[in-house]
mmCIF file of C-alpha atoms and ligand atoms in Angstrom:
data_model
loop_
_atom_site.group_PDB
_atom_site.id
_atom_site.type_symbol
_atom_site.label_atom_id
_atom_site.label_comp_id
_atom_site.label_asym_id
_atom_site.label_seq_id
_atom_site.Cartn_x
_atom_site.Cartn_y
_atom_site.Cartn_z
ATOM 1 C CA UNK A 283 95.866 53.979 91.816
ATOM 2 C CA UNK A 284 94.030 54.858 94.985
ATOM 3 C CA UNK A 285 91.693 52.562 97.275
ATOM 4 C CA UNK A 286 89.329 52.899 100.254
ATOM 5 C CA UNK A 287 89.092 49.884 103.046
ATOM 6 C CA UNK A 288 85.890 51.080 104.502
ATOM 7 C CA UNK A 289 83.947 49.406 107.443
ATOM 8 C CA UNK A 290 83.104 50.081 110.839
ATOM 9 C CA UNK A 291 85.903 48.570 112.446
ATOM 10 C CA UNK A 292 84.193 48.105 115.866
ATOM 11 C CA UNK A 293 86.890 47.416 116.952
ATOM 12 C CA UNK A 294 89.629 46.405 114.183
ATOM 13 C CA UNK A 295 90.556 42.660 114.268
ATOM 14 C CA UNK A 296 93.364 40.683 113.102
ATOM 15 C CA UNK A 297 91.607 39.899 110.085
ATOM 16 C CA UNK A 298 91.160 43.466 109.246
ATOM 17 C CA UNK A 299 94.719 44.037 109.584
ATOM 18 C CA UNK A 300 95.530 41.355 107.409
ATOM 19 C CA UNK A 301 93.482 42.661 104.582
ATOM 20 C CA UNK A 302 95.343 46.036 105.020
ATOM 21 C CA UNK A 303 98.820 44.352 104.577
ATOM 22 C CA UNK A 304 97.660 43.063 101.587
ATOM 23 C CA UNK A 305 95.925 45.780 99.926
ATOM 24 C CA UNK A 306 98.383 48.293 100.900
ATOM 25 C CA UNK A 307 100.976 46.132 98.481
ATOM 26 C CA UNK A 308 98.612 46.743 96.045
ATOM 27 C CA UNK A 309 97.815 50.586 95.617
ATOM 28 C CA UNK A 310 99.513 53.353 95.940
ATOM 29 C CA UNK A 311 97.392 55.118 98.372
ATOM 30 C CA UNK A 312 95.432 52.770 101.200
ATOM 31 C CA UNK A 313 92.489 54.945 103.078
ATOM 32 C CA UNK A 314 90.778 53.033 105.980
ATOM 33 C CA UNK A 315 87.586 54.348 106.175
ATOM 34 C CA UNK A 316 85.836 54.379 109.041
ATOM 35 C CA UNK A 317 81.764 54.426 109.139
ATOM 36 C CA UNK A 318 78.751 54.065 111.002
ATOM 37 C CA UNK A 319 76.836 51.617 109.852
ATOM 38 C CA UNK A 320 73.395 52.890 110.955
ATOM 39 C CA UNK A 321 71.637 49.128 111.736
ATOM 40 C CA UNK A 322 74.465 48.534 114.517
ATOM 41 C CA UNK A 323 74.807 49.729 117.814
ATOM 42 C CA UNK A 324 78.839 50.544 118.223
ATOM 43 C CA UNK A 325 80.968 49.454 121.387
ATOM 44 C CA UNK A 326 83.656 52.015 120.330
ATOM 45 C CA UNK A 327 82.907 55.750 119.403
ATOM 46 C CA UNK A 328 84.164 56.533 115.862
ATOM 47 C CA UNK A 329 86.813 58.506 116.823
ATOM 48 C CA UNK A 330 88.168 55.563 119.360
ATOM 49 C CA UNK A 331 87.900 53.239 116.108
ATOM 50 C CA UNK A 332 90.083 55.517 114.373
ATOM 51 C CA UNK A 333 92.671 55.460 117.282
ATOM 52 C CA UNK A 334 92.470 52.072 117.719
ATOM 53 C CA UNK A 335 93.015 51.258 114.147
ATOM 54 C CA UNK A 336 96.244 53.683 114.211
ATOM 55 C CA UNK A 337 97.437 52.520 117.246
ATOM 56 C CA UNK A 338 97.291 48.960 115.989
ATOM 57 C CA UNK A 339 99.005 49.705 112.685
ATOM 58 C CA UNK A 340 101.642 50.606 114.702
ATOM 59 C CA UNK A 341 101.983 48.015 117.085
ATOM 60 C CA UNK A 342 101.809 45.497 114.368
ATOM 61 C CA UNK A 343 104.791 47.027 112.635
ATOM 62 C CA UNK A 344 102.916 47.585 109.784
ATOM 63 C CA UNK A 345 104.552 50.065 106.918
ATOM 64 C CA UNK A 346 102.098 53.221 107.303
ATOM 65 C CA UNK A 347 103.555 55.225 104.812
ATOM 66 C CA UNK A 348 100.775 54.746 102.157
ATOM 67 C CA UNK A 349 97.750 54.315 104.408
ATOM 68 C CA UNK A 350 95.434 56.983 106.021
ATOM 69 C CA UNK A 351 92.755 56.321 108.433
ATOM 70 C CA UNK A 352 90.058 58.800 108.510
ATOM 71 C CA UNK A 353 86.460 58.510 109.602
ATOM 72 C CA UNK A 354 83.555 59.482 106.904
ATOM 73 C CA UNK A 355 79.902 60.500 107.770
ATOM 74 C CA UNK A 356 78.267 60.364 104.184
ATOM 75 C CA UNK A 357 77.731 57.561 101.837
ATOM 76 C CA UNK A 358 80.465 55.806 100.991
ATOM 77 C CA UNK A 359 80.159 56.195 97.424
ATOM 78 C CA UNK A 360 80.559 60.324 97.866
ATOM 79 C CA UNK A 361 83.334 59.947 100.280
ATOM 80 C CA UNK A 362 84.965 57.907 97.576
ATOM 81 C CA UNK A 363 84.458 60.180 95.272
ATOM 82 C CA UNK A 364 85.412 63.141 97.411
ATOM 83 C CA UNK A 365 89.000 61.705 97.955
ATOM 84 C CA UNK A 366 89.394 60.636 94.716
ATOM 85 C CA UNK A 367 89.384 56.879 94.730
ATOM 86 C CA UNK A 368 89.594 54.571 92.322
ATOM 87 C CA UNK A 369 88.717 51.460 94.030
ATOM 88 C CA UNK A 370 86.762 50.192 97.071
ATOM 89 C CA UNK A 371 88.167 47.202 99.129
ATOM 90 C CA UNK A 372 86.179 44.681 100.764
ATOM 91 C CA UNK A 373 87.401 41.395 102.367
ATOM 92 C CA UNK A 374 85.255 38.259 101.603
ATOM 93 C CA UNK A 375 85.044 35.781 104.432
ATOM 94 C CA UNK A 376 82.458 32.821 104.134
ATOM 95 C CA UNK A 377 79.763 32.640 101.636
ATOM 96 C CA UNK A 378 77.387 34.250 103.914
ATOM 97 C CA UNK A 379 79.241 37.410 103.338
ATOM 98 C CA UNK A 380 78.404 37.450 99.723
ATOM 99 C CA UNK A 381 74.625 38.443 99.646
ATOM 100 C CA UNK A 382 75.253 41.724 101.338
ATOM 101 C CA UNK A 383 78.677 42.358 99.836
ATOM 102 C CA UNK A 384 77.144 42.025 96.394
ATOM 103 C CA UNK A 385 74.326 44.218 97.510
ATOM 104 C CA UNK A 386 76.530 47.040 98.871
ATOM 105 C CA UNK A 387 78.720 46.438 95.863
ATOM 106 C CA UNK A 388 76.019 46.653 93.042
ATOM 107 C CA UNK A 389 74.482 49.563 94.664
ATOM 108 C CA UNK A 390 77.428 51.509 94.609
ATOM 109 C CA UNK A 391 78.234 50.792 91.677
ATOM 110 C CA UNK A 392 74.500 52.229 90.477
ATOM 111 C CA UNK A 393 75.461 55.490 92.041
ATOM 112 C CA UNK A 394 79.053 55.901 90.556
ATOM 113 C CA UNK A 395 79.844 53.562 87.759
ATOM 114 C CA UNK A 396 83.898 54.951 87.860
ATOM 115 C CA UNK A 397 84.289 53.403 91.268
ATOM 116 C CA UNK A 398 85.199 49.487 91.280
ATOM 117 C CA UNK A 399 84.397 47.186 94.253
ATOM 118 C CA UNK A 400 87.451 44.860 94.537
ATOM 119 C CA UNK A 401 87.133 41.832 97.139
ATOM 120 C CA UNK A 402 90.233 40.238 98.690
ATOM 121 C CA UNK A 403 89.595 37.090 99.944
ATOM 122 C CA UNK A 404 90.199 36.553 103.814
ATOM 123 C CA UNK A 405 93.447 34.268 105.141
ATOM 124 C CA UNK A 406 91.710 31.154 105.805
ATOM 125 C CA UNK A 407 92.801 31.484 109.214
ATOM 126 C CA UNK A 408 90.557 34.617 109.727
ATOM 127 C CA UNK A 409 87.575 33.324 107.556
ATOM 128 C CA UNK A 410 85.628 32.859 110.754
ATOM 129 C CA UNK A 411 86.453 36.212 112.456
ATOM 130 C CA UNK A 412 84.466 39.449 112.936
ATOM 131 C CA UNK A 413 84.152 42.103 115.001
ATOM 132 C CA UNK A 414 80.651 41.105 116.430
ATOM 133 C CA UNK A 415 82.731 37.906 117.649
ATOM 134 C CA UNK A 416 85.450 39.487 119.299
ATOM 135 C CA UNK A 417 83.254 41.755 121.183
ATOM 136 C CA UNK A 418 81.068 38.433 122.314
ATOM 137 C CA UNK A 419 84.202 36.837 123.743
ATOM 138 C CA UNK A 420 85.176 40.236 124.986
ATOM 139 C CA UNK A 421 82.174 40.457 127.033
ATOM 140 C CA UNK A 422 82.571 36.711 128.375
ATOM 141 C CA UNK A 423 86.082 37.715 129.061
ATOM 142 C CA UNK A 424 87.614 35.054 127.043
ATOM 143 C CA UNK A 425 90.995 34.780 125.321
ATOM 144 C CA UNK A 426 91.078 37.303 122.534
ATOM 145 C CA UNK A 427 95.359 36.951 122.146
ATOM 146 C CA UNK A 428 94.578 35.189 118.644
ATOM 147 C CA UNK A 429 92.079 37.602 117.521
ATOM 148 C CA UNK A 430 92.963 40.877 117.981
ATOM 149 C CA UNK A 431 96.302 43.297 118.649
ATOM 150 C CA UNK A 432 97.175 43.880 122.612
ATOM 151 C CA UNK A 433 96.299 47.279 122.243
ATOM 152 C CA UNK A 434 92.564 46.267 121.304
ATOM 153 C CA UNK A 435 92.094 43.814 124.001
ATOM 154 C CA UNK A 436 93.043 46.238 126.493
ATOM 155 C CA UNK A 437 90.412 48.451 124.925
ATOM 156 C CA UNK A 438 87.500 46.123 125.096
ATOM 157 C CA UNK A 439 88.659 44.858 128.794
ATOM 158 C CA UNK A 440 87.885 48.649 129.899
ATOM 159 C CA UNK A 441 84.746 48.845 128.020
ATOM 160 C CA UNK A 442 83.133 45.970 129.149
ATOM 161 C CA UNK A 443 84.656 45.960 132.710
HETATM 162 O O1 LIG B 98 82.243 46.813 108.484
HETATM 163 P P1 LIG B 98 80.812 47.097 107.815
HETATM 164 O O2 LIG B 98 79.732 47.241 109.102
HETATM 165 O O3 LIG B 98 80.609 45.939 107.275
HETATM 166 O O4 LIG B 98 81.003 48.228 107.064
HETATM 167 C C1 LIG B 98 80.178 48.756 106.266
HETATM 168 C C2 LIG B 98 80.055 49.921 105.801
HETATM 169 C C3 LIG B 98 80.470 51.267 106.803
HETATM 170 C C4 LIG B 98 80.813 49.943 104.915
HETATM 171 C C5 LIG B 98 78.500 50.231 105.336
HETATM 172 O O5 LIG B 98 77.234 50.046 106.242
HETATM 173 C C6 LIG B 98 78.409 51.898 104.882
HETATM 174 O O6 LIG B 98 79.236 52.193 103.307
HETATM 175 N N1 LIG B 98 78.125 52.888 105.310
HETATM 176 C C7 LIG B 98 78.186 53.939 104.867
HETATM 177 C C8 LIG B 98 76.714 54.510 104.177
HETATM 178 C C9 LIG B 98 76.318 53.712 102.417
HETATM 179 O O7 LIG B 98 76.876 54.244 101.961
HETATM 180 N N2 LIG B 98 75.265 52.985 102.732
HETATM 181 C C10 LIG B 98 75.370 52.499 101.454
HETATM 182 C C11 LIG B 98 75.701 51.452 100.888
HETATM 183 S S1 LIG B 98 75.687 50.760 99.752
#
């Protein structure tokens, strides 16, 4: 089975990496799909985000044999069909994620009933972590050691310098 793990990844965090490692063990192919959320202003360009994901996975010694990192610029469900994905993976942290995730999953299901959304519950130690939180900590020069890989930390420092 082929899965997509879509998101803004602005930037990738240790919480995303945890989901990637776990999802890659469940599927034959995992495509990390970097998309634009039109409601969010991003700090990193889409190409920078793809590069940061690739560099982070390399630095964490993740088995990347089944993983593809790619950007997309369309409806997620159209992209999913184009790459023959069976499943969309989303990480679910707290209850607060649920409403937005439910809305997306139902809308995507309405547009293409053949593609399922599957939620992986975030590991407890990452259940509070988000890219927005990481950017705020970086902006105020806080300690990012437990939140993102070194390569992301360096790139955030450069952005906010
Ligand atoms: O990491 P995010 O910001 O929660 O990811 C959201 C993302 C990129 C997966 C979502 O905004 C998306 O799918 N964007 C592509 C456009 C689209 O299909 N929108 C309708 C979703 S029902």
